[in-house]
Amino acid sequence: MFSKKLQGYTFFYSNDIEFRYLYEEIFKKYIYYVQLETMEPRILDCGAHIGLACIYFKSTYPGARITAFEPEPPNLELLKENLQINQMTDVEIIPKALWSTEGQMQLHVDIDQENHWSSTSSLLKGSWTTKQPTAPIVVETVKLSTYLNEPIDILKIDIEGAETEVLKECRDQLVNVKYLFVEFHATRLHRPEELVTLLMNSGFELTVFADNQEVPLNRMTRRKPTLYMIEAVRNT
């Protein structure tokens, strides 16, 4: 267990390399930045991990009402600790994984003894590099559509390969979402075209990045594993 104080916040975490990478992405490269018209936005953090995005959203919008989804028990405990020590109020934690059905599923957790990353657990075995050593644990699942029956200012999705299945299930409720951030793992098994078409048909204008460089929609590839950040804003 590690701890670090940065920008007035205290963070507990389990992997220093992983933490520095995620902190850089969220607090220095501002991958989840948007300019909202309200200081009390409604935010869903899907794949909350240890709470960095929650704390970033709260630092930007102290009046935000956030629902955070995180199924992996060690991450869940760190999420609770980080929110508590930083006095983050009005954050509801849902200790479940998002999927297209409710029930139980296996979550495949990284078991790399030398460099364990706690942010790469997936409901889909081999969903990223296919070479990552994992072990399954059983977690509860919930449908995202259950939480989209009101206006949502920011929907952040980082759920390691399950994003298309989850968004297909709630496509009729996406009309309530203003801004959407999706981390998409393009592989031979996961086609970016399907997700892009779904979001565009749902009324979003898309901007896509890979390695912090904007990528034209027609240049997204799955010939090799590629991590994309899709920023979607509802057309007005």
CSV table of C-alpha atoms in Angstrom, one decimal:
chain,number,residue,atom,x,y,z
A,1,MET,CA,0.0,0.0,0.0
A,2,PHE,CA,1.3,3.5,-1.0
A,3,SER,CA,0.0,7.0,-0.2
A,4,LYS,CA,0.8,10.3,-1.7
A,5,LYS,CA,-0.4,13.9,-1.3
A,6,LEU,CA,-0.8,15.9,-4.5
A,7,GLN,CA,-2.6,19.2,-5.2
A,8,GLY,CA,-4.0,19.1,-1.7
A,9,TYR,CA,-5.5,15.6,-2.0
A,10,THR,CA,-4.3,12.4,-0.4
A,11,PHE,CA,-4.3,9.2,-2.5
A,12,PHE,CA,-4.0,5.6,-1.4
A,13,TYR,CA,-3.0,3.1,-4.1
A,14,SER,CA,-1.3,-0.3,-4.6
A,15,ASN,CA,0.9,0.2,-7.7
A,16,ASP,CA,3.1,3.3,-8.1
A,17,ILE,CA,3.6,3.0,-11.9
A,18,GLU,CA,-0.1,2.5,-12.5
A,19,PHE,CA,-1.0,5.4,-10.1
A,20,ARG,CA,1.4,7.8,-11.8
A,21,TYR,CA,0.1,6.9,-15.2
A,22,LEU,CA,-3.6,7.4,-14.2
A,23,TYR,CA,-2.9,10.6,-12.3
A,24,GLU,CA,-1.0,12.1,-15.2
A,25,GLU,CA,-3.9,11.3,-17.6
A,26,ILE,CA,-6.7,12.6,-15.3
A,27,PHE,CA,-5.1,15.6,-13.4
A,28,LYS,CA,-2.5,16.8,-15.9
A,29,LYS,CA,-3.7,15.9,-19.3
A,30,TYR,CA,-7.4,16.6,-18.3
A,31,ILE,CA,-8.8,13.7,-20.3
A,32,TYR,CA,-12.2,14.2,-18.6
A,33,TYR,CA,-12.4,18.0,-18.8
A,34,VAL,CA,-15.6,19.6,-20.0
A,35,GLN,CA,-17.0,23.1,-19.4
A,36,LEU,CA,-20.5,22.6,-18.0
A,37,GLU,CA,-23.2,25.2,-17.5
A,38,THR,CA,-24.0,23.9,-14.0
A,39,MET,CA,-21.9,23.7,-10.9
A,40,GLU,CA,-24.0,20.8,-9.6
A,41,PRO,CA,-23.8,18.2,-12.4
A,42,ARG,CA,-25.0,14.7,-12.3
A,43,ILE,CA,-22.1,12.3,-13.1
A,44,LEU,CA,-21.8,8.5,-13.5
A,45,ASP,CA,-18.3,7.1,-13.1
A,46,CYS,CA,-18.4,3.6,-14.6
A,47,GLY,CA,-15.2,1.8,-13.6
A,48,ALA,CA,-14.3,4.1,-10.7
A,49,HIS,CA,-11.2,2.1,-9.8
A,50,ILE,CA,-9.7,3.8,-6.7
A,51,GLY,CA,-11.5,7.2,-7.2
A,52,LEU,CA,-9.1,9.4,-9.1
A,53,ALA,CA,-11.8,10.5,-11.6
A,54,CYS,CA,-14.3,11.0,-8.8
A,55,ILE,CA,-11.9,13.3,-7.0
A,56,TYR,CA,-11.1,15.1,-10.2
A,57,PHE,CA,-14.8,15.7,-11.0
A,58,LYS,CA,-15.4,16.9,-7.4
A,59,SER,CA,-12.3,19.2,-7.5
A,60,THR,CA,-13.8,20.8,-10.7
A,61,TYR,CA,-17.5,20.7,-9.6
A,62,PRO,CA,-17.7,20.5,-5.8
A,63,GLY,CA,-21.5,20.3,-6.0
A,64,ALA,CA,-21.5,17.3,-8.3
A,65,ARG,CA,-23.7,14.3,-7.5
A,66,ILE,CA,-21.8,11.2,-8.5
A,67,THR,CA,-22.6,7.5,-8.7
A,68,ALA,CA,-19.4,5.4,-8.9
A,69,PHE,CA,-19.4,1.8,-10.1
A,70,GLU,CA,-16.5,-0.5,-9.0
A,71,PRO,CA,-16.8,-4.3,-8.6
A,72,GLU,CA,-13.3,-5.4,-7.6
A,73,PRO,CA,-13.0,-5.7,-3.8
A,74,PRO,CA,-9.4,-4.2,-3.3
A,75,ASN,CA,-10.2,-1.3,-5.6
A,76,LEU,CA,-13.5,-0.8,-3.8
A,77,GLU,CA,-11.8,-0.4,-0.4
A,78,LEU,CA,-9.3,2.1,-1.8
A,79,LEU,CA,-12.1,4.0,-3.5
A,80,LYS,CA,-13.9,4.3,-0.1
A,81,GLU,CA,-10.7,5.3,1.7
A,82,ASN,CA,-9.8,8.0,-0.9
A,83,LEU,CA,-13.2,9.5,-0.9
A,84,GLN,CA,-13.4,9.5,2.9
A,85,ILE,CA,-9.9,11.0,3.5
A,86,ASN,CA,-10.6,13.7,1.0
A,87,GLN,CA,-14.0,14.4,2.4
A,88,MET,CA,-15.8,13.8,-0.9
A,89,THR,CA,-19.5,13.9,-0.2
A,90,ASP,CA,-22.5,13.1,-2.3
A,91,VAL,CA,-20.8,10.1,-4.0
A,92,GLU,CA,-22.8,6.9,-4.1
A,93,ILE,CA,-20.8,3.7,-4.6
A,94,ILE,CA,-22.3,0.8,-6.4
A,95,PRO,CA,-20.1,-2.3,-5.7
A,96,LYS,CA,-21.1,-4.0,-9.0
A,97,ALA,CA,-19.9,-4.4,-12.6
A,98,LEU,CA,-21.8,-3.0,-15.5
A,99,TRP,CA,-23.1,-5.4,-18.0
A,100,SER,CA,-26.2,-6.0,-20.3
A,101,THR,CA,-27.9,-8.2,-17.7
A,102,GLU,CA,-28.3,-8.3,-13.9
A,103,GLY,CA,-26.9,-11.2,-12.0
A,104,GLN,CA,-23.4,-12.6,-11.4
A,105,MET,CA,-20.4,-13.0,-13.7
A,106,GLN,CA,-16.7,-13.8,-13.5
A,107,LEU,CA,-14.4,-10.8,-13.4
A,108,HIS,CA,-10.9,-11.6,-14.7
A,109,VAL,CA,-8.4,-10.0,-12.4
A,110,ASP,CA,-4.7,-9.3,-13.2
A,111,ILE,CA,-2.4,-11.6,-11.2
A,112,ASP,CA,0.9,-10.5,-12.6
A,113,GLN,CA,3.2,-10.8,-9.5
A,114,GLU,CA,5.8,-8.4,-10.8
A,115,ASN,CA,3.6,-5.5,-12.0
A,116,HIS,CA,0.0,-6.0,-10.9
A,117,TRP,CA,-2.4,-3.4,-12.4
A,118,SER,CA,-5.7,-3.2,-10.6
A,119,SER,CA,-7.3,-1.1,-13.4
A,120,THR,CA,-7.3,-3.8,-16.0
A,121,SER,CA,-9.9,-6.3,-14.6
A,122,SER,CA,-12.5,-7.3,-17.2
A,123,LEU,CA,-15.6,-9.3,-17.5
A,124,LEU,CA,-14.2,-10.6,-20.8
A,125,LYS,CA,-11.2,-13.0,-20.5
A,126,GLY,CA,-8.3,-11.8,-22.6
A,127,SER,CA,-10.2,-8.7,-23.6
A,128,TRP,CA,-7.0,-6.5,-24.0
A,129,THR,CA,-3.7,-8.1,-24.9
A,130,THR,CA,-4.9,-11.7,-24.5
A,131,LYS,CA,-1.6,-12.4,-22.8
A,132,GLN,CA,-2.3,-10.9,-19.4
A,133,PRO,CA,-2.3,-13.5,-16.6
A,134,THR,CA,-5.7,-13.4,-14.8
A,135,ALA,CA,-7.8,-15.3,-12.3
A,136,PRO,CA,-11.6,-15.1,-12.1
A,137,ILE,CA,-13.6,-13.8,-9.2
A,138,VAL,CA,-17.4,-13.7,-9.0
A,139,VAL,CA,-19.1,-10.2,-9.0
A,140,GLU,CA,-22.6,-8.8,-9.1
A,141,THR,CA,-23.7,-7.1,-12.3
A,142,VAL,CA,-26.1,-4.3,-13.0
A,143,LYS,CA,-27.5,-2.6,-16.1
A,144,LEU,CA,-26.5,1.0,-16.9
A,145,SER,CA,-30.0,1.8,-18.2
A,146,THR,CA,-31.3,1.6,-14.6
A,147,TYR,CA,-29.3,4.8,-13.9
A,148,LEU,CA,-30.1,6.8,-17.0
A,149,ASN,CA,-33.7,7.8,-16.3
A,150,GLU,CA,-32.7,11.4,-15.5
A,151,PRO,CA,-30.5,14.0,-17.2
A,152,ILE,CA,-26.8,13.0,-17.0
A,153,ASP,CA,-24.2,15.7,-17.5
A,154,ILE,CA,-21.2,13.4,-17.7
A,155,LEU,CA,-21.1,9.7,-18.3
A,156,LYS,CA,-17.5,8.3,-18.0
A,157,ILE,CA,-17.0,4.6,-19.0
A,158,ASP,CA,-13.7,2.8,-18.4
A,159,ILE,CA,-14.8,-0.9,-18.1
A,160,GLU,CA,-12.1,-2.8,-19.9
A,161,GLY,CA,-13.8,-4.3,-23.0
A,162,ALA,CA,-17.4,-4.3,-21.8
A,163,GLU,CA,-18.3,-0.8,-23.1
A,164,THR,CA,-20.1,-1.8,-26.4
A,165,GLU,CA,-22.2,-4.5,-24.7
A,166,VAL,CA,-23.2,-2.0,-21.9
A,167,LEU,CA,-24.0,0.9,-24.3
A,168,LYS,CA,-26.0,-1.4,-26.6
A,169,GLU,CA,-28.2,-2.3,-23.6
A,170,CYS,CA,-28.9,1.3,-22.7
A,171,ARG,CA,-29.0,2.9,-26.1
A,172,ASP,CA,-32.6,4.1,-25.7
A,173,GLN,CA,-31.7,6.0,-22.6
A,174,LEU,CA,-28.5,7.7,-24.0
A,175,VAL,CA,-30.7,10.6,-25.0
A,176,ASN,CA,-30.4,11.8,-21.4
A,177,VAL,CA,-26.6,12.0,-21.6
A,178,LYS,CA,-24.9,15.3,-22.5
A,179,TYR,CA,-21.2,14.3,-22.4
A,180,LEU,CA,-19.8,10.9,-22.7
A,181,PHE,CA,-16.2,9.6,-22.3
A,182,VAL,CA,-15.5,6.0,-23.3
A,183,GLU,CA,-12.2,4.2,-23.1
A,184,PHE,CA,-12.4,1.7,-25.9
A,185,HIS,CA,-10.0,-1.3,-26.3
A,186,ALA,CA,-9.9,-2.1,-30.1
A,187,THR,CA,-8.8,-5.7,-30.7
A,188,ARG,CA,-9.6,-8.4,-33.1
A,189,LEU,CA,-12.6,-9.2,-30.9
A,190,HIS,CA,-13.8,-5.6,-30.4
A,191,ARG,CA,-14.8,-3.6,-33.4
A,192,PRO,CA,-14.7,0.2,-33.0
A,193,GLU,CA,-17.1,0.6,-36.0
A,194,GLU,CA,-20.0,-0.9,-34.0
A,195,LEU,CA,-19.6,1.5,-31.0
A,196,VAL,CA,-19.0,4.5,-33.3
A,197,THR,CA,-22.1,3.8,-35.2
A,198,LEU,CA,-24.2,3.3,-32.0
A,199,LEU,CA,-23.0,6.6,-30.6
A,200,MET,CA,-23.5,8.6,-33.8
A,201,ASN,CA,-27.0,7.1,-34.2
A,202,SER,CA,-27.7,8.2,-30.6
A,203,GLY,CA,-27.1,11.8,-31.5
A,204,PHE,CA,-23.5,12.3,-30.4
A,205,GLU,CA,-20.7,14.2,-32.1
A,206,LEU,CA,-17.5,12.2,-31.6
A,207,THR,CA,-13.8,13.1,-31.2
A,208,VAL,CA,-11.4,10.2,-30.9
A,209,PHE,CA,-7.8,10.1,-29.5
A,210,ALA,CA,-5.0,7.6,-29.3
A,211,ASP,CA,-1.8,8.4,-27.5
A,212,ASN,CA,-3.2,11.9,-27.0
A,213,GLN,CA,-3.4,12.5,-30.8
A,214,GLU,CA,-6.7,13.0,-32.5
A,215,VAL,CA,-7.6,10.1,-34.9
A,216,PRO,CA,-10.1,10.4,-37.7
A,217,LEU,CA,-13.0,8.0,-37.3
A,218,ASN,CA,-12.2,6.2,-40.5
A,219,ARG,CA,-8.7,5.6,-39.3
A,220,MET,CA,-9.6,3.6,-36.1
A,221,THR,CA,-8.1,0.2,-36.4
A,222,ARG,CA,-8.3,-3.2,-34.6
A,223,ARG,CA,-5.5,-4.8,-36.5
A,224,LYS,CA,-3.4,-4.4,-33.4
A,225,PRO,CA,-4.5,-3.7,-29.9
A,226,THR,CA,-5.2,0.0,-29.6
A,227,LEU,CA,-6.5,2.1,-26.8
A,228,TYR,CA,-8.9,4.9,-27.9
A,229,MET,CA,-10.5,7.6,-25.8
A,230,ILE,CA,-13.8,8.6,-27.4
A,231,GLU,CA,-15.2,12.0,-26.4
A,232,ALA,CA,-18.9,12.4,-27.3
A,233,VAL,CA,-21.1,15.4,-26.9
A,234,ARG,CA,-24.8,15.5,-27.7
A,235,ASN,CA,-25.7,17.5,-30.8
A,236,THR,CA,-27.7,20.5,-30.0
